[in-house]
Amino acid sequence: MQGRLERFLQDLGAARDLDGLTAAVRTLRDIFGVDHVVYHSVNAAGGQYAALTYSDEWVRRYIDLDYARIDPVVQGCFKRFNPVDWKRLDWSGKAQRAFLAEAIAHGVGRQGFSVPIRGPNGQFALFTVSDNRSDEDWAAYTEAHVRDLILVAHYVNQKALEIERGTDAVAMRALSPREIDALTLIAMGYSRGQAAESLSISEHTLRVYIESARFKLGAMNTTHAVARAMSSGMLVI
Amino acid sequence: MQGRLERFLQDLGAARDLDGLTAAVRTLRDIFGVDHVVYHSVNAAGGQYAALTYSDEWVRRYIDLDYARIDPVVQGCFKRFNPVDWKRLDWSGKAQRAFLAEAIAHGVGRQGFSVPIRGPNGQFALFTVSDNRSDEDWAAYTEAHVRDLILVAHYVNQKALEIERGTDAVAMRALSPREIDALTLIAMGYSRGQAAESLSISEHTLRVYIESARFKLGAMNTTHAVARAMSSGMLVI
DNA sequence: TTTCAACTCCCCCGAAATGGCGAGGCGTGC
DNA sequence: GCACGCCTCGCCATTTCGGGGGAGTTGAAA
């Protein structure tokens, strides 16, 4: 497999668009010998960009219903920095279990392994392999291939960024006035309680603004949100 | 206009006193092509400091009658943190309507757009442009120039603070390499644990860097430190 | 008219950050 | 030799933050 993988990484350079990347992902499926390979990038604005081997039907459904919001793989990996086996994610919610059942019905494997990747400007992507082996076989497989998976994940992401840059402009959603108010006070060093008092609103309401701003900015936490808002000029302190 | 604006921002550095600032504000009136430009700072003690193009008579009256207390622009902006068109303020009170009529009689424009600015120690200032265009024209004008207005507002305020204080901005102590590392990762959205892991140091050590950076930057908390470091260019995300 | 975004408020609880106490080694410069 | 800044580490209690539920109004847009 090593030889094929190296050849693949070289051939990857030829990809010029999403179709090229999708073809590359299909090749990867063969090389890795798994049921599915998925590259899935989610930008700050919530825009998605993917090259994968799932059925078109499942992809459409996933996008239409905005499943990224409940997908434990996306949500879980967004909080982590290490590759993770799907089994270690939190599938306990009702929505999550329903999502899992539906995914499997659409041909997604019972086993999965996802590598989170982060790029500049808060870019976040997932590189995933999925299969239907037994727990034991899958554990052995992932252990044996984790290095290759991480390597390929970064190559593919690099390529995707290169392709994406040609077209997209990652437009972050504008913040509402109150969100700017809240974020400004927080950036000025106020605690949530102080900021809420300054704005004459409840602390909870202030929290809602901060959370909403975090979401719009694709930020992991409040500090991140402030940093992104400042670097994009939405906030001037 | 861009060229003139940039030249203006450079020339602004030469202003040494209130007269210099007033001259700068008059130049701004020409550059922005509006009837009036006002920089108006109100400190915590109620002291006022202004450079503007209104008539002396109106200014005297405003100060003598302490109109800042009923001026919806001052009162409204004090509670907000984003630029605001005068039309969106609350002019419903009796005193406010009387104030408006009087202001217009003294040459203040019917349209206005004010940028609130906050500095250290509770300093609060307003940067305002005012004109007599139609609602439509004014909406188009403000939309087109809001970025420039905000930018200039902060430059002028910076200069005013410098003049008022008699000295240049407080020199923040430089951050050490490790402090920058730590703060950068935190600004990128990493938790302390993740950041520590990325730097291959203990979480406690990372905390020491953050605390040290907070201290050097005179920040109340981590988010504040990130904001200050970014606004002073120490951090580039 | 319905829909949607923005704005406001309430509860609970676990996880994370903060503040304060301590320690030692290394290198630069007076 | 000694001070000082930088880098590294541990433990404790307290505060703050983050995520999970809720609910309701308003005003603009479709």
XYZ file of C-alpha atoms (C1' of nucleotides) in Angstrom:
534
model
C 0.000 0.000 0.000
C 2.855 2.371 0.742
C 3.813 2.628 -2.909
C 0.246 3.312 -4.013
C -0.141 5.918 -1.301
C 2.955 7.773 -2.364
C 1.841 7.692 -5.955
C -1.531 8.981 -4.832
C -0.012 11.928 -3.005
C 1.869 12.842 -6.137
C -1.161 12.463 -8.378
C -3.208 14.571 -5.977
C -1.351 17.625 -7.200
C -3.180 17.326 -10.504
C -6.622 17.908 -8.971
C -7.960 21.284 -10.030
C -11.530 21.300 -8.809
C -14.034 19.550 -6.606
C -14.499 16.766 -9.163
C -10.789 16.122 -9.201
C -10.776 15.972 -5.429
C -13.749 13.606 -5.434
C -11.962 11.321 -7.873
C -8.945 11.397 -5.575
C -11.113 10.469 -2.620
C -12.520 7.503 -4.565
C -9.007 6.353 -5.313
C -8.230 6.663 -1.642
C -11.145 4.410 -0.807
C -9.529 1.673 -2.862
C -6.084 2.308 -1.484
C -7.243 2.265 2.111
C -9.588 -0.640 1.428
C -12.527 0.837 3.311
C -16.187 1.382 2.443
C -16.059 5.164 2.468
C -13.657 8.078 2.517
C -14.888 11.562 3.346
C -13.261 14.926 3.251
C -15.593 17.476 4.810
C -14.701 21.119 5.383
C -16.879 23.471 7.387
C -15.996 27.129 7.258
C -16.743 29.811 9.796
C -19.905 30.881 8.026
C -21.273 27.348 8.178
C -20.622 26.811 4.484
C -19.695 23.255 3.648
C -17.339 21.836 1.109
C -16.920 18.126 0.698
C -15.441 15.380 -1.428
C -16.725 11.970 -0.456
C -17.965 8.542 -1.440
C -21.329 8.524 0.324
C -24.502 8.239 -1.747
C -25.806 11.461 -3.292
C -29.082 10.927 -1.504
C -27.454 10.891 1.900
C -25.360 13.948 1.065
C -28.413 15.898 -0.053
C -30.316 14.908 3.048
C -27.373 15.782 5.271
C -27.129 19.251 3.759
C -30.858 19.925 3.522
C -31.469 19.030 7.153
C -28.258 20.719 8.291
C -27.137 17.533 9.993
C -23.706 19.024 10.627
C -25.314 20.647 13.628
C -26.153 17.357 15.307
C -23.593 15.039 13.722
C -21.522 13.838 16.696
C -18.548 13.387 14.409
C -18.530 17.056 13.408
C -19.480 18.351 16.834
C -17.124 16.053 18.669
C -14.127 16.617 16.450
C -14.646 20.358 16.511
C -13.850 20.213 20.201
C -10.915 17.868 19.845
C -7.529 18.066 18.278
C -6.745 14.418 17.923
C -8.059 11.802 15.542
C -10.961 9.961 17.062
C -12.789 6.707 16.601
C -16.525 7.207 16.261
C -17.121 4.861 19.151
C -15.529 7.375 21.496
C -17.929 10.129 20.536
C -21.120 10.989 22.349
C -24.064 9.266 20.682
C -26.313 9.418 23.727
C -28.658 12.198 22.555
C -31.952 11.297 20.955
C -31.157 13.258 17.792
C -27.751 11.609 17.624
C -29.109 8.069 17.818
C -31.695 8.847 15.152
C -28.963 10.367 13.011
C -26.797 7.275 13.389
C -29.600 4.925 12.411
C -30.398 7.000 9.370
C -26.754 7.245 8.370
C -26.313 3.481 8.539
C -29.512 2.996 6.538
C -27.937 5.200 3.865
C -24.840 3.067 3.662
C -22.522 4.810 6.072
C -20.381 2.277 7.879
C -20.912 1.307 11.497
C -17.266 1.998 12.170
C -15.573 5.277 11.569
C -12.389 7.136 12.228
C -12.092 10.882 11.767
C -9.097 13.202 11.680
C -9.846 16.828 12.530
C -7.799 19.370 10.615
C -7.519 23.068 11.257
C -6.286 25.651 8.832
C -5.836 29.413 8.761
C -8.782 31.673 9.555
C -10.426 29.063 11.668
C -10.884 26.678 8.820
C -11.991 23.316 10.090
C -12.217 20.090 8.195
C -12.643 16.393 8.820
C -11.024 13.520 7.064
C -12.933 10.337 7.703
C -12.762 6.664 6.804
C -15.761 4.469 7.466
C -16.339 0.748 7.244
C -18.393 -2.158 8.534
C -15.761 -4.375 10.128
C -16.060 -5.839 13.572
C -14.903 -3.766 16.534
C -11.763 -5.849 16.813
C -10.808 -5.680 13.171
C -11.511 -1.970 13.098
C -9.360 -1.286 16.128
C -6.503 -3.198 14.514
C -7.052 -1.425 11.219
C -7.078 2.080 12.661
C -4.081 1.406 14.834
C -2.176 0.184 11.811
C -3.142 3.084 9.567
C -3.540 6.089 11.832
C -0.265 7.594 10.614
C -1.200 7.296 6.961
C -4.650 8.668 7.643
C -3.300 11.771 9.351
C -0.772 12.292 6.591
C -3.339 11.977 3.841
C -5.816 14.115 5.750
C -3.418 17.014 5.696
C -2.531 16.563 2.060
C -6.160 16.475 1.023
C -6.989 19.492 3.155
C -4.108 21.413 1.663
C -5.382 20.603 -1.793
C -8.953 21.499 -0.883
C -7.869 24.866 0.477
C -5.936 25.509 -2.694
C -8.985 24.712 -4.796
C -11.421 26.529 -2.525
C -9.357 29.692 -2.426
C -9.830 30.095 -6.126
C -13.539 30.586 -5.660
C -14.865 31.194 -2.194
C -14.562 34.221 0.007
C -15.187 33.006 3.520
C -17.719 35.672 4.401
C -18.425 35.562 8.082
C -21.955 36.505 8.951
C -22.277 40.034 10.223
C -22.869 40.490 13.920
C -25.997 42.161 15.201
C -25.610 45.473 17.116
C -26.219 43.806 20.451
C -23.740 41.075 19.661
C -21.166 43.756 18.948
C -22.072 45.539 22.166
C -21.634 42.368 24.156
C -18.451 41.309 22.447
C -16.979 44.786 22.801
C -17.503 44.843 26.541
C -16.093 41.356 26.889
C -13.075 42.393 24.831
C -12.656 45.374 27.144
C -12.135 42.964 29.996
C -15.580 42.931 31.552
C -16.881 39.668 32.952
C -20.245 38.472 31.713
C -21.927 39.852 34.783
C -20.318 43.269 34.448
C -21.018 43.445 30.755
C -24.648 42.523 31.314
C -24.936 45.222 33.961
C -23.376 47.787 31.641
C -25.903 46.968 28.955
C -28.751 46.813 31.480
C -29.717 43.311 30.467
C -29.679 39.998 32.279
C -26.520 37.991 32.306
C -28.330 35.255 30.483
C -29.287 37.530 27.635
C -25.721 38.625 27.330
C -24.723 34.998 27.169
C -27.130 34.446 24.324
C -25.443 37.263 22.376
C -22.000 35.894 23.040
C -23.039 32.402 22.040
C -24.688 33.702 18.919
C -21.591 35.692 18.033
C -19.438 32.646 18.677
C -21.604 30.651 16.344
C -21.570 33.261 13.594
C -17.837 33.652 13.842
C -17.221 29.934 13.977
C -15.373 30.401 17.233
C -14.632 27.736 19.817
C -14.986 30.031 22.794
C -15.443 33.665 23.728
C -11.784 34.597 23.469
C -11.647 33.061 20.032
C -14.726 35.004 19.004
C -13.173 38.269 20.157
C -9.971 37.490 18.286
C -11.819 36.693 15.067
C -14.087 39.692 15.319
C -11.090 41.921 15.864
C -8.986 40.461 13.111
C -11.855 40.888 10.679
C -12.445 44.472 11.738
C -15.889 43.934 13.245
C -14.572 44.993 16.606
C -12.354 47.979 17.218
C -11.047 48.370 20.731
C -11.163 60.250 -1.319
C -9.048 57.341 -0.147
C -5.838 59.156 -0.899
C -6.927 62.310 0.869
C -8.041 60.292 3.858
C -4.726 58.559 4.149
C -2.904 61.849 3.866
C -5.184 63.226 6.538
C -4.396 60.399 8.931
C -0.710 61.080 8.457
C -1.098 64.851 8.880
C -3.160 64.277 12.009
C 0.021 63.286 13.785
C 1.139 66.911 13.648
C -1.752 68.206 15.758
C -0.463 69.317 19.139
C -3.426 71.007 20.762
C -7.154 71.566 20.558
C -6.740 74.125 17.790
C -4.794 71.627 15.741
C -7.515 69.059 16.284
C -10.191 71.568 15.309
C -8.310 72.360 12.107
C -8.138 68.630 11.431
C -11.867 68.291 11.952
C -12.488 71.135 9.465
C -10.334 69.328 6.927
C -12.342 66.203 7.570
C -15.532 68.090 6.801
C -14.181 68.795 3.335
C -12.877 65.296 2.817
C -16.106 63.654 3.882
C -18.158 66.271 2.027
C -20.647 66.840 4.834
C -22.001 69.920 6.599
C -20.493 69.161 9.974
C -17.960 66.955 11.692
C -17.897 66.674 15.469
C -15.537 65.038 17.874
C -16.994 65.184 21.353
C -15.438 63.552 24.382
C -17.183 63.274 27.723
C -15.151 61.986 30.628
C -16.405 60.236 33.719
C -16.412 63.473 35.740
C -18.696 65.114 33.178
C -15.922 67.260 31.716
C -16.271 67.822 28.000
C -13.672 68.190 25.314
C -14.631 68.820 21.733
C -13.341 69.719 18.286
C -16.156 70.534 15.888
C -17.532 72.670 13.100
C -20.786 73.803 14.693
C -21.338 77.519 15.305
C -19.752 78.956 18.437
C -23.145 80.120 19.550
C -24.612 76.632 19.478
C -21.603 75.216 21.273
C -21.854 77.819 24.041
C -25.558 77.175 24.449
C -25.017 73.408 24.475
C -22.456 73.717 27.230
C -24.253 76.381 29.259
C -27.508 74.466 29.316
C -25.727 71.111 29.766
C -27.519 69.702 26.765
C -25.357 66.577 26.883
C -27.797 65.358 29.506
C -30.760 65.361 27.155
C -29.027 65.012 23.780
C -30.348 61.690 22.433
C -27.151 61.250 20.467
C -24.998 61.327 23.590
C -27.447 59.401 25.744
C -28.230 56.832 23.078
C -24.666 56.196 22.053
C -23.568 55.899 25.654
C -25.672 52.762 25.900
C -24.603 51.356 22.560
C -21.326 50.277 21.117
C -21.956 50.385 17.442
C -22.265 53.388 15.145
C -25.803 54.676 14.905
C -27.842 56.820 12.573
C -29.636 59.602 14.416
C -32.937 58.418 13.015
C -32.653 55.237 15.054
C -32.339 57.118 18.329
C -35.186 57.914 20.645
C -36.437 61.444 19.954
C -39.839 60.894 21.487
C -39.379 62.911 24.696
C -40.559 66.504 24.886
C -37.100 67.781 25.804
C -35.588 65.809 22.952
C -37.933 67.255 20.338
C -37.283 70.763 21.598
C -33.559 70.075 21.556
C -33.748 68.823 17.978
C -35.663 71.872 16.771
C -33.171 74.170 18.418
C -30.210 72.266 17.042
C -31.535 72.472 13.497
C -32.207 76.189 13.962
C -28.529 76.553 14.858
C -27.384 74.870 11.679
C -27.032 71.287 12.788
C -28.010 68.943 9.967
C -31.235 66.974 9.941
C -29.273 63.827 9.250
C -26.541 62.534 11.483
C -24.389 59.507 12.045
C -22.412 59.014 15.233
C -19.655 56.599 16.151
C -19.267 55.956 19.892
C -15.723 55.408 21.058
C -14.556 54.146 24.401
C -11.084 54.519 25.796
C -9.302 53.586 28.982
C -10.647 54.728 32.358
C -14.185 55.005 31.167
C -13.427 57.623 28.569
C -16.296 58.057 26.173
C -16.356 60.067 22.994
C -18.521 60.553 19.944
C -17.446 61.094 16.399
C -20.286 62.520 14.366
C -20.980 63.607 10.816
C -24.093 65.625 10.092
C -25.736 66.813 6.907
C -29.004 67.849 5.298
C -29.411 65.240 2.557
C -32.555 63.283 1.933
C -33.125 60.088 3.880
C -32.247 58.021 0.840
C -29.052 59.843 -0.001
C -27.993 59.776 3.611
C -28.565 56.045 3.925
C -26.464 55.472 0.835
C -23.802 57.850 2.074
C -23.466 56.280 5.504
C -23.451 52.785 4.131
C -20.665 53.707 1.772
C -18.547 55.464 4.382
C -19.197 53.679 7.647
C -15.827 51.947 7.583
C -13.919 55.181 6.981
C -15.914 56.938 9.648
C -15.116 54.307 12.239
C -11.483 54.321 11.275
C -11.176 58.096 11.469
C -13.152 58.175 14.708
C -10.569 56.045 16.404
C -7.657 57.993 15.000
C -9.115 61.284 16.127
C -9.907 59.903 19.546
C -6.398 58.539 19.876
C -5.026 61.950 19.043
C -7.392 63.719 21.410
C -6.395 61.445 24.256
C -2.756 62.069 23.461
C -3.284 65.836 23.501
C -5.387 65.721 26.634
C -2.886 63.601 28.476
C 0.035 65.603 27.195
C 1.878 62.367 26.611
C 1.895 59.549 24.151
C 0.034 56.329 24.667
C 1.227 54.235 27.582
C 3.910 51.939 26.316
C 2.820 48.396 26.992
C 5.636 46.103 27.920
C 6.705 43.741 25.191
C 5.685 40.133 25.502
C 8.195 37.319 25.679
C 8.227 34.723 22.877
C 6.540 32.129 25.027
C 3.904 34.591 26.124
C 3.152 35.314 22.489
C 3.035 31.597 21.707
C 0.596 31.003 24.494
C -1.566 33.999 23.740
C -1.641 33.146 20.048
C -2.911 29.649 20.672
C -5.492 30.930 23.114
C -6.614 33.519 20.561
C -6.937 30.707 18.019
C -9.559 29.154 20.215
C -7.510 26.525 21.995
C -8.289 25.803 25.617
C -5.422 26.081 28.061
C -4.989 22.340 28.067
C -4.886 22.129 24.292
C -2.547 25.084 24.032
C -0.226 23.583 26.625
C -0.217 20.317 24.738
C 0.570 22.109 21.488
C 3.551 23.788 23.101
C 4.560 20.606 24.909
C 4.550 22.262 28.294
C 2.451 21.729 31.383
C -0.844 23.479 31.619
C 0.419 25.290 34.657
C 3.358 26.741 32.800
C 1.048 27.936 30.108
C -1.031 29.608 32.774
C 1.998 31.423 34.059
C 2.611 32.828 30.564
C -0.962 33.939 30.231
C -0.929 35.538 33.666
C 2.321 37.262 32.900
C 0.946 38.525 29.598
C -2.207 39.720 31.340
C -0.084 41.613 33.811
C 2.136 43.193 31.163
C -0.851 44.226 29.097
C -2.757 45.544 32.065
C -5.600 43.215 31.186
C -8.377 42.086 33.477
C -8.602 38.597 32.026
C -7.361 36.432 29.208
C -9.867 37.666 26.660
C -8.952 41.236 27.487
C -5.274 40.416 27.101
C -5.879 38.912 23.676
C -7.877 41.965 22.636
C -5.185 44.368 23.795
C -2.377 42.359 22.266
C -4.233 42.230 18.966
C -5.160 45.882 18.889
C -1.554 46.832 19.560
C -0.303 44.526 16.850
C 1.608 42.158 19.124
C -0.639 39.335 18.005
C -1.555 38.602 14.450
C -4.141 35.906 13.915
C -50.192 36.334 6.699
C -46.550 33.776 7.989
C -41.901 33.460 8.832
C -37.688 34.718 10.630
C -34.080 37.257 12.998
C -33.223 39.878 16.837
C -33.942 40.735 21.565
C -35.233 39.618 26.290
C -35.666 36.422 30.419
C -35.544 31.816 33.582
C -33.614 27.282 35.385
C -29.534 23.732 36.280
C -24.865 21.672 36.295
C -20.332 20.227 34.984
C -16.121 21.900 33.020
C -12.832 25.396 32.629
C -10.494 29.401 34.013
C -8.582 32.222 37.620
C -6.070 33.668 41.829
C -3.048 32.682 45.298
C 0.385 29.861 47.552
C 4.661 27.536 46.640
C 9.297 25.615 44.119
C 13.747 25.505 41.145
C 17.120 26.171 37.006
C 19.213 29.127 33.327
C 21.228 33.122 31.272
C 22.381 38.243 31.051
C 24.236 42.145 32.924
C 25.883 45.264 36.735
C 28.092 37.681 43.600
C 23.584 39.023 42.976
C 19.548 40.747 40.845
C 16.329 40.143 37.328
C 13.785 38.179 33.585
C 12.572 34.046 31.534
C 11.193 29.190 31.555
C 9.429 25.266 34.034
C 6.424 22.686 37.487
C 2.490 21.490 41.583
C -1.830 22.121 44.595
C -5.881 24.494 46.423
C -10.338 27.055 46.545
C -13.288 30.045 44.117
C -15.310 32.148 40.242
C -16.618 32.129 35.632
C -17.868 29.976 31.457
C -20.239 26.810 28.498
C -23.951 23.831 27.199
C -28.505 21.939 27.990
C -33.111 22.728 28.567
C -37.007 26.236 28.327
C -40.398 30.890 26.898
C -42.006 35.223 25.075
C -42.048 39.938 22.366
C -41.072 42.796 18.521
C -40.411 44.255 13.922
C -39.078 43.550 9.331
C -39.266 40.803 5.291
C -41.365 37.581 2.057
